[in-house]
Amino acid sequence: MVMNKKRKLLIARKLAEFHSIPLVDKKAKGQLVEKLRHYINLLNGTNNELYKRIKLSSSSYLNDIPWLKIADDINKIEEIINNKNSSWSNLSIVLCHNDTQCLNFLYDEKQNNKISLIDFEHCARNYWLYDIINHFIEYAGCDNEEPDYDNTYPKRHKQKQWLEIYLSNASFLNNKYEKQMTIDELCDLGDCLRAPIHLYWSLWAFLEALLNPQSMKNFDYIKYGKCRLKQYEKYKQDFFS
């Protein structure tokens, strides 16, 4: 999805403001692994009804997905983010939107170019960088079953420009570690998040296909989920290493 520079920077400011909403429990952990595990537990055969739907699915692809291997990967993701010596342990947890596609930012030229954030279905505690990287990924658009993620993901200089605006408006950032990180270090860390983000939307898409089969008439969620899973496999070593 193409947006002008001004609108992109307004979104950066809006997202920083949203992330600055204080959490009730400031010591609460992020919910990324919790969400991933919830999805995989519905898909890996432990849910009898969904297991039947997978077996009866017209798509053989769902039967070939290594659900147990993905579940093992999720355990590894949890180990990494819970490691007190990892970079993740020092990254602030905030209230995240978790679905920061461009269409969820409403732009109103009549109200001094006001930006409003909508659709909080996936809202949960998460790393603030997660929302940003998810937003960058979604530059590919959400109306295509096989988005071109690689060619639409912003180049480093564009990421840095966006982050500079965000950081100047992120009042929640009082973590000494984060303040000492360079923009490039934040970009490097953010790029690693591409893997779990793609995994999240892949599992979500497969569930949409199984729980709402009628929706497949308008959008092939299995093809979309397959595309996302390929992206996860492509980038997962960036996260695991």
CSV table of C-alpha atoms in Angstrom, one decimal:
chain,number,residue,atom,x,y,z
A,1,MET,CA,0.0,0.0,0.0
A,2,VAL,CA,1.4,3.4,-1.1
A,3,MET,CA,1.2,6.3,1.4
A,4,ASN,CA,2.8,9.7,1.2
A,5,LYS,CA,5.6,10.6,3.6
A,6,LYS,CA,3.5,13.0,5.7
A,7,ARG,CA,0.9,10.3,6.4
A,8,LYS,CA,3.5,7.8,7.3
A,9,LEU,CA,5.1,10.1,9.9
A,10,LEU,CA,1.6,10.9,11.3
A,11,ILE,CA,1.1,7.2,11.9
A,12,ALA,CA,4.5,7.0,13.6
A,13,ARG,CA,3.4,9.7,16.0
A,14,LYS,CA,0.0,8.2,16.6
A,15,LEU,CA,1.5,4.8,17.3
A,16,ALA,CA,3.9,6.3,19.8
A,17,GLU,CA,1.0,8.0,21.6
A,18,PHE,CA,-0.9,4.7,21.7
A,19,HIS,CA,2.0,2.8,23.2
A,20,SER,CA,2.4,5.5,25.8
A,21,ILE,CA,-0.9,4.5,27.4
A,22,PRO,CA,0.2,3.2,30.8
A,23,LEU,CA,-0.3,-0.5,31.7
A,24,VAL,CA,-2.1,-1.3,34.9
A,25,ASP,CA,0.6,-3.9,35.7
A,26,LYS,CA,3.9,-2.4,34.6
A,27,LYS,CA,5.7,-5.7,35.4
A,28,ALA,CA,3.3,-7.8,33.3
A,29,LYS,CA,4.9,-10.0,30.6
A,30,GLY,CA,4.2,-9.8,26.9
A,31,GLN,CA,1.5,-12.0,25.4
A,32,LEU,CA,3.1,-12.9,22.1
A,33,VAL,CA,3.9,-16.5,23.0
A,34,GLU,CA,0.5,-16.9,24.8
A,35,LYS,CA,-1.2,-15.9,21.5
A,36,LEU,CA,0.9,-18.1,19.3
A,37,ARG,CA,0.4,-21.1,21.6
A,38,HIS,CA,-3.3,-20.5,21.7
A,39,TYR,CA,-3.4,-20.7,17.9
A,40,ILE,CA,-1.2,-23.7,17.6
A,41,ASN,CA,-3.1,-25.6,20.3
A,42,LEU,CA,-6.2,-25.2,18.2
A,43,LEU,CA,-4.5,-26.5,15.1
A,44,ASN,CA,-2.1,-29.2,16.2
A,45,GLY,CA,-4.8,-32.0,16.7
A,46,THR,CA,-5.6,-31.4,20.3
A,47,ASN,CA,-8.9,-29.8,19.4
A,48,ASN,CA,-11.0,-32.6,18.1
A,49,GLU,CA,-13.5,-30.5,16.1
A,50,LEU,CA,-10.8,-28.5,14.3
A,51,TYR,CA,-8.8,-31.7,13.7
A,52,LYS,CA,-11.8,-33.2,11.9
A,53,ARG,CA,-12.1,-30.0,9.8
A,54,ILE,CA,-8.4,-30.2,8.8
A,55,LYS,CA,-8.8,-33.8,7.8
A,56,LEU,CA,-11.9,-33.0,5.8
A,57,SER,CA,-10.5,-29.9,4.3
A,58,SER,CA,-10.4,-29.6,0.5
A,59,SER,CA,-6.9,-28.4,0.9
A,60,SER,CA,-4.3,-31.1,1.4
A,61,TYR,CA,-1.9,-28.4,2.4
A,62,LEU,CA,-3.3,-28.2,5.9
A,63,ASN,CA,-2.7,-31.9,6.5
A,64,ASP,CA,0.9,-31.5,5.5
A,65,ILE,CA,1.8,-28.6,7.8
A,66,PRO,CA,4.2,-29.8,10.5
A,67,TRP,CA,2.1,-28.5,13.4
A,68,LEU,CA,4.3,-30.2,16.1
A,69,LYS,CA,7.4,-28.7,14.6
A,70,ILE,CA,5.8,-25.3,14.8
A,71,ALA,CA,4.8,-25.9,18.4
A,72,ASP,CA,8.4,-26.7,19.1
A,73,ASP,CA,9.5,-23.5,17.4
A,74,ILE,CA,7.0,-21.5,19.6
A,75,ASN,CA,8.7,-23.1,22.7
A,76,LYS,CA,12.1,-21.9,21.3
A,77,ILE,CA,10.6,-18.4,20.8
A,78,GLU,CA,9.6,-18.4,24.4
A,79,GLU,CA,13.0,-19.5,25.6
A,80,ILE,CA,14.7,-16.7,23.7
A,81,ILE,CA,12.4,-13.9,24.9
A,82,ASN,CA,12.6,-15.1,28.5
A,83,ASN,CA,16.4,-15.3,28.5
A,84,LYS,CA,17.5,-12.5,30.8
A,85,ASN,CA,20.7,-12.1,28.9
A,86,SER,CA,19.0,-11.5,25.5
A,87,SER,CA,18.2,-8.1,24.0
A,88,TRP,CA,14.5,-8.8,24.4
A,89,SER,CA,14.6,-8.8,28.2
A,90,ASN,CA,15.4,-5.1,28.1
A,91,LEU,CA,12.8,-4.1,25.6
A,92,SER,CA,9.7,-2.4,27.0
A,93,ILE,CA,6.4,-4.2,27.0
A,94,VAL,CA,3.4,-1.9,26.1
A,95,LEU,CA,-0.2,-2.1,25.1
A,96,CYS,CA,0.1,-3.1,21.4
A,97,HIS,CA,-2.5,-3.0,18.7
A,98,ASN,CA,-0.9,-6.0,16.9
A,99,ASP,CA,-2.7,-5.4,13.7
A,100,THR,CA,-1.1,-2.2,12.4
A,101,GLN,CA,-2.0,-2.5,8.8
A,102,CYS,CA,-2.4,0.8,7.0
A,103,LEU,CA,-6.2,0.5,6.8
A,104,ASN,CA,-6.5,0.5,10.6
A,105,PHE,CA,-5.2,4.1,10.6
A,106,LEU,CA,-8.0,6.4,9.5
A,107,TYR,CA,-6.8,9.7,8.0
A,108,ASP,CA,-9.0,12.8,8.2
A,109,GLU,CA,-7.9,15.8,6.2
A,110,LYS,CA,-10.8,17.8,7.4
A,111,GLN,CA,-9.7,17.6,11.1
A,112,ASN,CA,-6.2,18.9,10.7
A,113,ASN,CA,-4.9,15.7,9.2
A,114,LYS,CA,-6.0,13.7,12.3
A,115,ILE,CA,-5.1,10.0,12.4
A,116,SER,CA,-7.4,7.6,14.3
A,117,LEU,CA,-6.5,4.0,15.2
A,118,ILE,CA,-9.3,1.4,14.8
A,119,ASP,CA,-10.0,-2.3,15.1
A,120,PHE,CA,-8.5,-3.6,18.5
A,121,GLU,CA,-9.4,-7.2,18.0
A,122,HIS,CA,-5.8,-8.4,18.4
A,123,CYS,CA,-4.8,-5.8,21.0
A,124,ALA,CA,-2.5,-7.3,23.8
A,125,ARG,CA,0.7,-6.6,25.7
A,126,ASN,CA,3.8,-6.9,23.4
A,127,TYR,CA,7.1,-5.3,22.5
A,128,TRP,CA,6.6,-1.8,21.1
A,129,LEU,CA,8.8,-2.8,18.2
A,130,TYR,CA,6.3,-5.5,17.2
A,131,ASP,CA,3.7,-3.0,16.1
A,132,ILE,CA,6.2,-1.0,14.1
A,133,ILE,CA,7.6,-4.0,12.2
A,134,ASN,CA,4.1,-5.4,11.7
A,135,HIS,CA,3.2,-2.0,10.1
A,136,PHE,CA,6.3,-2.1,7.9
A,137,ILE,CA,5.4,-5.7,6.7
A,138,GLU,CA,1.8,-4.6,6.0
A,139,TYR,CA,3.1,-2.1,3.4
A,140,ALA,CA,2.5,-5.0,1.1
A,141,GLY,CA,-1.2,-4.6,1.5
A,142,CYS,CA,-3.9,-6.9,2.9
A,143,ASP,CA,-6.1,-7.4,-0.2
A,144,ASN,CA,-3.7,-9.8,-1.9
A,145,GLU,CA,-3.5,-13.5,-1.0
A,146,GLU,CA,0.2,-13.5,-1.9
A,147,PRO,CA,1.6,-10.1,-1.0
A,148,ASP,CA,5.1,-9.1,-2.1
A,149,TYR,CA,6.5,-8.6,1.4
A,150,ASP,CA,10.2,-8.5,0.4
A,151,ASN,CA,9.9,-5.7,-2.1
A,152,THR,CA,7.6,-3.5,-0.1
A,153,TYR,CA,9.4,-3.8,3.3
A,154,PRO,CA,11.0,-0.3,3.8
A,155,LYS,CA,14.7,0.1,3.3
A,156,ARG,CA,16.9,0.9,6.3
A,157,HIS,CA,17.0,4.7,5.8
A,158,LYS,CA,13.2,4.7,5.6
A,159,GLN,CA,12.9,2.7,8.8
A,160,LYS,CA,15.3,5.0,10.6
A,161,GLN,CA,13.3,8.1,9.5
A,162,TRP,CA,10.1,6.5,10.7
A,163,LEU,CA,11.7,5.4,14.0
A,164,GLU,CA,13.1,8.9,14.7
A,165,ILE,CA,9.6,10.4,14.6
A,166,TYR,CA,8.3,7.6,16.7
A,167,LEU,CA,11.0,7.8,19.4
A,168,SER,CA,10.6,11.6,19.7
A,169,ASN,CA,6.9,11.0,20.7
A,170,ALA,CA,7.3,7.8,22.8
A,171,SER,CA,6.9,9.2,26.3
A,172,PHE,CA,6.9,5.7,27.8
A,173,LEU,CA,10.6,5.1,26.9
A,174,ASN,CA,12.5,5.5,30.2
A,175,ASN,CA,14.5,2.3,29.9
A,176,LYS,CA,18.2,3.0,30.1
A,177,TYR,CA,19.0,0.1,27.8
A,178,GLU,CA,16.6,1.3,25.1
A,179,LYS,CA,17.8,4.9,25.3
A,180,GLN,CA,21.4,3.7,24.8
A,181,MET,CA,20.5,1.7,21.7
A,182,THR,CA,21.3,3.3,18.3
A,183,ILE,CA,18.6,3.5,15.6
A,184,ASP,CA,20.5,0.9,13.6
A,185,GLU,CA,20.5,-1.5,16.6
A,186,LEU,CA,16.7,-1.0,17.0
A,187,CYS,CA,16.3,-1.7,13.3
A,188,ASP,CA,18.3,-4.9,13.5
A,189,LEU,CA,16.3,-6.1,16.5
A,190,GLY,CA,13.1,-5.1,14.8
A,191,ASP,CA,14.0,-7.0,11.6
A,192,CYS,CA,14.3,-10.2,13.8
A,193,LEU,CA,10.6,-9.8,14.7
A,194,ARG,CA,9.5,-10.5,11.1
A,195,ALA,CA,9.5,-14.2,11.8
A,196,PRO,CA,7.1,-14.4,14.8
A,197,ILE,CA,4.9,-11.8,13.1
A,198,HIS,CA,4.6,-13.8,10.0
A,199,LEU,CA,4.0,-17.0,12.1
A,200,TYR,CA,1.2,-15.2,14.0
A,201,TRP,CA,-0.7,-14.2,10.9
A,202,SER,CA,-0.1,-17.6,9.2
A,203,LEU,CA,-1.7,-19.4,12.1
A,204,TRP,CA,-4.5,-16.9,12.3
A,205,ALA,CA,-5.2,-17.3,8.6
A,206,PHE,CA,-5.5,-21.1,8.8
A,207,LEU,CA,-7.9,-20.7,11.7
A,208,GLU,CA,-10.0,-18.3,9.7
A,209,ALA,CA,-10.2,-20.8,6.9
A,210,LEU,CA,-11.3,-23.6,9.3
A,211,LEU,CA,-13.7,-21.6,11.5
A,212,ASN,CA,-15.3,-19.5,8.8
A,213,PRO,CA,-15.2,-21.6,5.6
A,214,GLN,CA,-17.8,-19.2,4.0
A,215,SER,CA,-15.2,-16.4,4.1
A,216,MET,CA,-13.0,-18.5,1.7
A,217,LYS,CA,-15.4,-17.4,-1.1
A,218,ASN,CA,-14.0,-13.9,-1.0
A,219,PHE,CA,-10.5,-14.5,0.2
A,220,ASP,CA,-8.2,-17.6,0.1
A,221,TYR,CA,-7.0,-17.7,3.7
A,222,ILE,CA,-5.1,-20.9,3.2
A,223,LYS,CA,-3.1,-19.4,0.3
A,224,TYR,CA,-2.5,-16.3,2.4
A,225,GLY,CA,-1.5,-18.4,5.4
A,226,LYS,CA,0.8,-20.5,3.3
A,227,CYS,CA,2.5,-17.3,2.0
A,228,ARG,CA,3.0,-16.1,5.6
A,229,LEU,CA,4.4,-19.4,6.7
A,230,LYS,CA,7.0,-19.3,3.9
A,231,GLN,CA,8.0,-15.8,5.1
A,232,TYR,CA,8.3,-17.2,8.6
A,233,GLU,CA,10.6,-20.0,7.5
A,234,LYS,CA,12.6,-17.6,5.5
A,235,TYR,CA,13.3,-15.3,8.4
A,236,LYS,CA,13.1,-17.5,11.5
A,237,GLN,CA,16.9,-18.0,11.8
A,238,ASP,CA,17.2,-14.3,12.2
A,239,PHE,CA,15.2,-14.5,15.3
A,240,PHE,CA,16.6,-17.8,16.6
A,241,SER,CA,20.2,-16.7,16.2
